[in-house]
Tab-separated table of C-alpha atoms and ligand atoms in Angstrom:
chain	number	residue	atom	x	y	z
Q	1	UNK	CA	100.506	117.115	84.405
Q	2	UNK	CA	101.394	113.978	86.442
Q	3	UNK	CA	98.775	112.759	88.802
Q	4	UNK	CA	99.084	109.877	91.322
Q	5	UNK	CA	96.570	107.051	91.452
Q	6	UNK	CA	95.338	105.765	94.918
Q	7	UNK	CA	97.568	102.777	94.509
Q	8	UNK	CA	100.608	105.091	94.274
Q	9	UNK	CA	101.231	104.738	90.346
Q	10	UNK	CA	101.884	108.221	88.695
Q	11	UNK	CA	100.083	108.860	85.257
Q	12	UNK	CA	99.302	111.888	83.217
Q	13	UNK	CA	96.217	113.615	84.281
Q	14	UNK	CA	94.926	113.537	80.667
Q	15	UNK	CA	95.935	109.841	79.924
Q	16	UNK	CA	93.062	107.521	79.082
Q	17	UNK	CA	92.775	104.679	81.664
Q	18	UNK	CA	90.651	101.587	81.612
Q	19	UNK	CA	88.142	101.873	84.521
Q	20	UNK	CA	86.012	99.015	85.825
Q	21	UNK	CA	82.801	99.745	87.679
Q	22	UNK	CA	80.826	97.302	89.572
Q	23	UNK	CA	77.547	98.832	90.418
Q	24	UNK	CA	74.706	97.658	92.559
Q	25	UNK	CA	71.551	97.708	90.399
Q	26	UNK	CA	67.924	97.551	91.696
Q	27	UNK	CA	64.744	98.332	90.170
Q	28	UNK	CA	61.855	97.463	92.582
Q	29	UNK	CA	59.331	97.429	89.733
Q	30	UNK	CA	61.065	94.393	88.008
Q	31	UNK	CA	63.795	92.972	90.293
Q	32	UNK	CA	62.896	90.769	93.297
Q	33	UNK	CA	66.438	91.626	94.825
Q	34	UNK	CA	69.322	93.846	94.014
Q	35	UNK	CA	72.165	92.505	91.776
Q	36	UNK	CA	75.595	93.650	90.667
Q	37	UNK	CA	76.408	94.673	87.121
Q	38	UNK	CA	79.914	95.345	85.754
Q	39	UNK	CA	80.995	97.846	83.156
Q	40	UNK	CA	84.418	98.887	81.545
Q	41	UNK	CA	85.037	102.427	80.318
Q	42	UNK	CA	87.889	104.605	79.424
Q	43	UNK	CA	88.379	107.668	81.515
Q	44	UNK	CA	91.125	110.107	82.500
Q	45	UNK	CA	92.778	110.227	85.957
Q	46	UNK	CA	91.513	113.656	86.405
Q	47	UNK	CA	87.949	112.721	85.599
Q	48	UNK	CA	85.458	112.409	88.540
Q	49	UNK	CA	83.476	109.398	89.484
Q	50	UNK	CA	80.432	111.295	88.366
Q	51	UNK	CA	82.130	111.676	84.899
Q	52	UNK	CA	82.597	107.956	84.803
Q	53	UNK	CA	78.892	107.160	85.686
Q	54	UNK	CA	77.810	109.571	82.999
Q	55	UNK	CA	80.013	107.735	80.524
Q	56	UNK	CA	78.212	104.544	81.544
Q	57	UNK	CA	74.816	106.047	81.268
Q	58	UNK	CA	75.257	107.884	77.995
Q	59	UNK	CA	77.255	105.182	76.103
Q	60	UNK	CA	76.527	101.724	77.642
Q	61	UNK	CA	73.296	101.646	79.655
Q	62	UNK	CA	70.786	104.603	79.704
Q	63	UNK	CA	68.710	102.773	82.411
Q	64	UNK	CA	71.471	103.352	84.998
Q	65	UNK	CA	69.818	105.774	87.550
Q	66	UNK	CA	71.663	108.202	90.018
Q	67	UNK	CA	70.964	111.712	91.243
Q	68	UNK	CA	73.240	114.714	90.513
Q	69	UNK	CA	72.819	118.326	89.936
Q	70	UNK	CA	75.676	120.857	90.566
Q	71	UNK	CA	78.658	118.424	89.707
Q	72	UNK	CA	80.721	120.647	91.982
Q	73	UNK	CA	80.233	119.456	95.613
Q	74	UNK	CA	77.510	121.944	96.435
Q	75	UNK	CA	74.182	120.516	96.119
Q	76	UNK	CA	74.772	117.327	98.125
Q	77	UNK	CA	72.564	115.231	95.718
Q	78	UNK	CA	75.117	112.567	94.599
Q	79	UNK	CA	76.113	110.848	97.825
Q	80	UNK	CA	76.765	107.083	97.215
Q	81	UNK	CA	79.160	104.237	98.672
Q	82	UNK	CA	82.338	104.341	96.600
Q	83	UNK	CA	84.701	101.503	97.460
Q	84	UNK	CA	83.154	101.091	100.847
Q	85	UNK	CA	82.961	104.778	101.896
Q	86	UNK	CA	80.283	107.374	101.564
Q	87	UNK	CA	81.452	110.047	99.157
Q	88	UNK	CA	80.106	112.567	96.715
Q	89	UNK	CA	80.828	111.236	93.252
Q	90	UNK	CA	81.328	114.549	91.706
Q	91	UNK	CA	84.266	115.628	94.053
Q	92	UNK	CA	86.237	112.240	93.970
Q	93	UNK	CA	88.565	111.844	90.910
Q	94	UNK	CA	89.661	108.627	89.390
Q	95	UNK	CA	93.067	109.463	90.867
Q	96	UNK	CA	91.465	109.581	94.394
Q	97	UNK	CA	89.655	106.272	94.322
Q	98	UNK	CA	91.517	104.053	91.621
Q	99	UNK	CA	90.296	102.422	88.543
Q	100	UNK	CA	88.572	99.592	90.189
Q	101	UNK	CA	85.211	101.049	91.533
Q	102	UNK	CA	82.541	99.306	93.573
Q	103	UNK	CA	79.499	101.692	93.773
Q	104	UNK	CA	76.487	101.155	95.924
Q	105	UNK	CA	73.572	103.338	97.163
Q	106	UNK	CA	74.002	105.046	100.590
Q	107	UNK	CA	72.794	102.655	103.390
Q	108	UNK	CA	69.671	103.032	105.773
Q	109	UNK	CA	67.349	104.630	103.269
Q	110	UNK	CA	64.904	102.834	100.936
Q	111	UNK	CA	66.251	102.393	97.461
Q	112	UNK	CA	64.092	103.991	94.760
Q	113	UNK	CA	66.172	102.807	91.754
Q	114	UNK	CA	69.794	101.666	91.520
Q	115	UNK	CA	71.697	104.667	93.286
Q	116	UNK	CA	68.759	106.714	94.131
Q	117	UNK	CA	67.459	106.489	97.564
Q	118	UNK	CA	64.205	107.932	99.252
Q	119	UNK	CA	65.534	110.989	101.088
Q	120	UNK	CA	62.221	111.802	102.703
Q	121	UNK	CA	62.836	110.122	106.095
Q	122	UNK	CA	66.238	111.889	106.303
Q	123	UNK	CA	64.490	115.297	105.534
Q	124	UNK	CA	61.869	114.522	107.990
Q	125	UNK	CA	64.552	114.194	110.738
Q	126	UNK	CA	65.923	117.426	109.551
Q	127	UNK	CA	62.798	119.234	109.731
Q	128	UNK	CA	62.087	117.802	113.270
Q	129	UNK	CA	65.032	119.911	114.795
Q	130	UNK	CA	63.356	123.201	113.705
Q	131	UNK	CA	66.201	124.185	111.419
Q	132	UNK	CA	65.428	127.914	110.869
Q	133	UNK	CA	66.037	131.149	112.885
Q	134	UNK	CA	63.519	131.776	115.639
Q	135	UNK	CA	63.661	135.435	116.658
Q	136	UNK	CA	60.839	136.785	118.942
Q	137	UNK	CA	62.141	140.235	119.290
Q	138	UNK	CA	61.274	143.010	116.776
Q	139	UNK	CA	64.607	144.655	115.699
Q	140	UNK	CA	62.617	147.484	114.039
Q	141	UNK	CA	64.537	148.789	111.097
Q	142	UNK	CA	67.877	147.672	112.455
Q	143	UNK	CA	69.746	144.715	111.499
Q	144	UNK	CA	70.114	141.794	114.208
Q	145	UNK	CA	73.703	142.532	115.261
Q	146	UNK	CA	76.064	139.703	115.770
Q	147	UNK	CA	79.731	139.994	116.657
Q	148	UNK	CA	82.481	138.248	114.601
Q	149	UNK	CA	83.164	136.022	117.684
Q	150	UNK	CA	79.430	134.970	118.048
Q	151	UNK	CA	79.322	134.160	114.347
Q	152	UNK	CA	82.410	132.012	114.649
Q	153	UNK	CA	80.772	129.907	117.361
Q	154	UNK	CA	78.660	127.955	114.836
Q	155	UNK	CA	80.657	128.575	111.647
Q	156	UNK	CA	81.469	124.914	111.122
Q	157	UNK	CA	77.943	123.794	111.036
Q	158	UNK	CA	76.787	126.270	108.532
Q	159	UNK	CA	78.840	124.287	105.900
Q	160	UNK	CA	76.329	121.425	105.808
Q	161	UNK	CA	74.972	120.636	102.234
Q	162	UNK	CA	72.412	117.864	103.602
Q	163	UNK	CA	74.090	115.238	101.471
Q	164	UNK	CA	73.334	112.503	104.047
Q	165	UNK	CA	76.885	110.985	103.886
Q	166	UNK	CA	77.095	111.386	107.628
Q	167	UNK	CA	73.718	109.962	108.798
Q	168	UNK	CA	73.827	107.066	106.280
Q	169	UNK	CA	77.302	106.017	107.549
Q	170	UNK	CA	76.163	105.897	111.329
Q	171	UNK	CA	75.796	102.306	112.622
Q	172	UNK	CA	73.267	103.417	115.183
Q	173	UNK	CA	71.133	104.996	112.402
Q	174	UNK	CA	71.366	101.730	110.293
Q	175	UNK	CA	70.050	99.766	113.354
Q	176	UNK	CA	67.330	102.342	114.302
Q	177	UNK	CA	65.829	104.694	111.906
Q	178	UNK	CA	64.170	106.535	114.607
Q	179	UNK	CA	67.520	108.177	115.593
Q	180	UNK	CA	67.450	111.751	114.461
Q	181	UNK	CA	70.892	111.340	113.056
Q	182	UNK	CA	74.088	113.407	112.847
Q	183	UNK	CA	72.933	115.762	110.072
Q	184	UNK	CA	69.814	116.828	111.867
Q	185	UNK	CA	72.000	117.465	114.959
Q	186	UNK	CA	74.421	119.532	112.907
Q	187	UNK	CA	71.714	121.634	111.698
Q	188	UNK	CA	70.182	122.013	115.058
Q	189	UNK	CA	73.690	123.013	116.366
Q	190	UNK	CA	73.940	125.704	113.742
Q	191	UNK	CA	70.983	127.467	115.294
Q	192	UNK	CA	71.371	126.497	118.976
Q	193	UNK	CA	74.697	128.334	118.979
Q	194	UNK	CA	73.534	131.351	116.937
Q	195	UNK	CA	73.384	134.308	119.357
Q	196	UNK	CA	70.249	135.830	117.567
Q	197	UNK	CA	68.176	132.663	117.897
Q	198	UNK	CA	65.441	132.137	120.558
Q	199	UNK	CA	64.664	128.553	119.820
Q	200	UNK	CA	67.413	126.916	121.755
Q	201	UNK	CA	65.230	125.373	124.592
Q	202	UNK	CA	62.735	123.967	121.933
Q	203	UNK	CA	65.580	122.364	119.982
Q	204	UNK	CA	67.389	120.941	123.155
Q	205	UNK	CA	64.067	119.515	124.331
Q	206	UNK	CA	63.703	117.676	120.948
Q	207	UNK	CA	67.171	116.374	121.040
Q	208	UNK	CA	66.851	115.289	124.663
Q	209	UNK	CA	64.195	112.834	123.570
Q	210	UNK	CA	64.986	109.034	123.269
Q	211	UNK	CA	65.557	109.432	119.420
Q	212	UNK	CA	67.862	112.411	119.985
Q	213	UNK	CA	71.558	112.965	120.864
Q	214	UNK	CA	71.832	110.163	123.451
Q	215	UNK	CA	71.428	107.634	120.765
Q	216	UNK	CA	74.998	108.676	119.487
Q	217	UNK	CA	77.728	106.154	120.631
Q	218	UNK	CA	80.591	108.520	119.317
Q	219	UNK	CA	81.406	106.126	116.484
Q	220	UNK	CA	82.874	108.873	114.348
Q	221	UNK	CA	81.892	107.427	111.060
Q	222	UNK	CA	79.873	110.640	110.499
Q	223	UNK	CA	82.981	112.953	110.806
Q	224	UNK	CA	85.045	110.744	108.558
Q	225	UNK	CA	82.276	110.658	105.816
Q	226	UNK	CA	81.506	114.444	105.815
Q	227	UNK	CA	82.643	115.788	102.434
Q	228	UNK	CA	82.516	119.455	103.974
Q	229	UNK	CA	85.004	118.399	106.668
Q	230	UNK	CA	82.456	119.418	109.428
Q	231	UNK	CA	83.526	118.147	112.921
Q	232	UNK	CA	80.172	116.330	113.181
Q	233	UNK	CA	80.934	114.281	116.314
Q	234	UNK	CA	82.263	117.359	118.080
Q	235	UNK	CA	79.007	119.299	117.234
Q	236	UNK	CA	76.972	116.377	118.634
Q	237	UNK	CA	79.172	116.371	121.903
Q	238	UNK	CA	78.555	120.206	122.121
Q	239	UNK	CA	74.763	119.695	121.933
Q	240	UNK	CA	74.967	116.984	124.569
Q	241	UNK	CA	76.857	119.355	126.872
Q	242	UNK	CA	74.259	122.157	126.334
Q	243	UNK	CA	71.495	119.885	127.330
Q	244	UNK	CA	73.385	118.702	130.467
Q	245	UNK	CA	75.047	121.999	131.593
Q	246	UNK	CA	74.110	125.215	129.804
Q	247	UNK	CA	70.405	125.034	130.960
Q	248	UNK	CA	71.051	124.025	134.476
X	1	LIG	FE1	76.735	115.931	104.479
X	1	LIG	FE2	78.444	116.682	106.374
X	1	LIG	FE3	76.054	117.880	106.170
X	1	LIG	FE4	76.387	115.330	107.110
X	1	LIG	S1	77.194	117.241	108.010
X	1	LIG	S2	74.734	116.036	105.663
X	1	LIG	S3	77.999	114.750	105.681
X	1	LIG	S4	77.596	118.031	104.691
X	2	LIG	FE1	76.793	107.867	114.613
X	2	LIG	FE2	78.514	109.763	114.422
X	2	LIG	FE3	77.450	109.300	116.717
X	2	LIG	S1	78.536	107.785	113.442
X	2	LIG	S2	77.224	107.049	116.680
X	2	LIG	S3	76.189	110.000	114.991
X	2	LIG	S4	79.629	109.971	116.367
X	3	LIG	FE1	76.063	118.421	93.634
X	3	LIG	FE2	77.665	116.382	93.596
X	3	LIG	S1	76.363	116.795	92.059
X	3	LIG	S2	77.238	117.796	95.239
């Protein structure tokens, strides 16, 4: 099967290509600052960037560190900057990104080692928006009914896998780590517009604070970065409108 590389050249999906990787390395225990290291491997056009990183780790340098788990775009653990864009390494093929790869850790979070960042500040922002169903009523033995139409209202934001591609592509977040960030707002949106939930006022109060939605300057980087195709900026705008109008 023929497959087209990002530069427009068609190659067989199984043909071996020479792939150059330039990877930002940093081990805070021994390095005073990050540095670049280059590798050259053989990979197929249909291989993923994660496959290429595994080849480096398993055949050239076992100290190279990166997170991954599912390898199928589900767990959200392998976000990294690939050729300048936030992406999941496991869902981008060599044919998507080309044979010259520049790979860095996602920005705005402390680097633990190489491509592994400390996700705790990100998850703390996530927890701050109360990202779970709050329902005060007792449905007894009945289910909490929700119409298909009501379910569709927040369908888009249920798709989040908490990969942090959005938040760590946001220039406002880079400048101010107190900003709650697009991922937390997406996960607040998922419950704010859930007809069964009773925590909307609490979440809107949280997001109306100075670290909340008003920090967003509609840069759209988050929407472009989301590997799940979530309309992140639109979700943020809907939360802003809910604060301004729905509770008046
Ligand atoms: Fe990742 Fe998209 Fe969720 Fe942001 S909204 S954390 S980019 S899946
Ligand atoms: Fe940042 Fe996205 Fe707003 S990139 S400024 S959160 S639209
Ligand atoms: Fe799970 Fe990539 S390894 S999303």
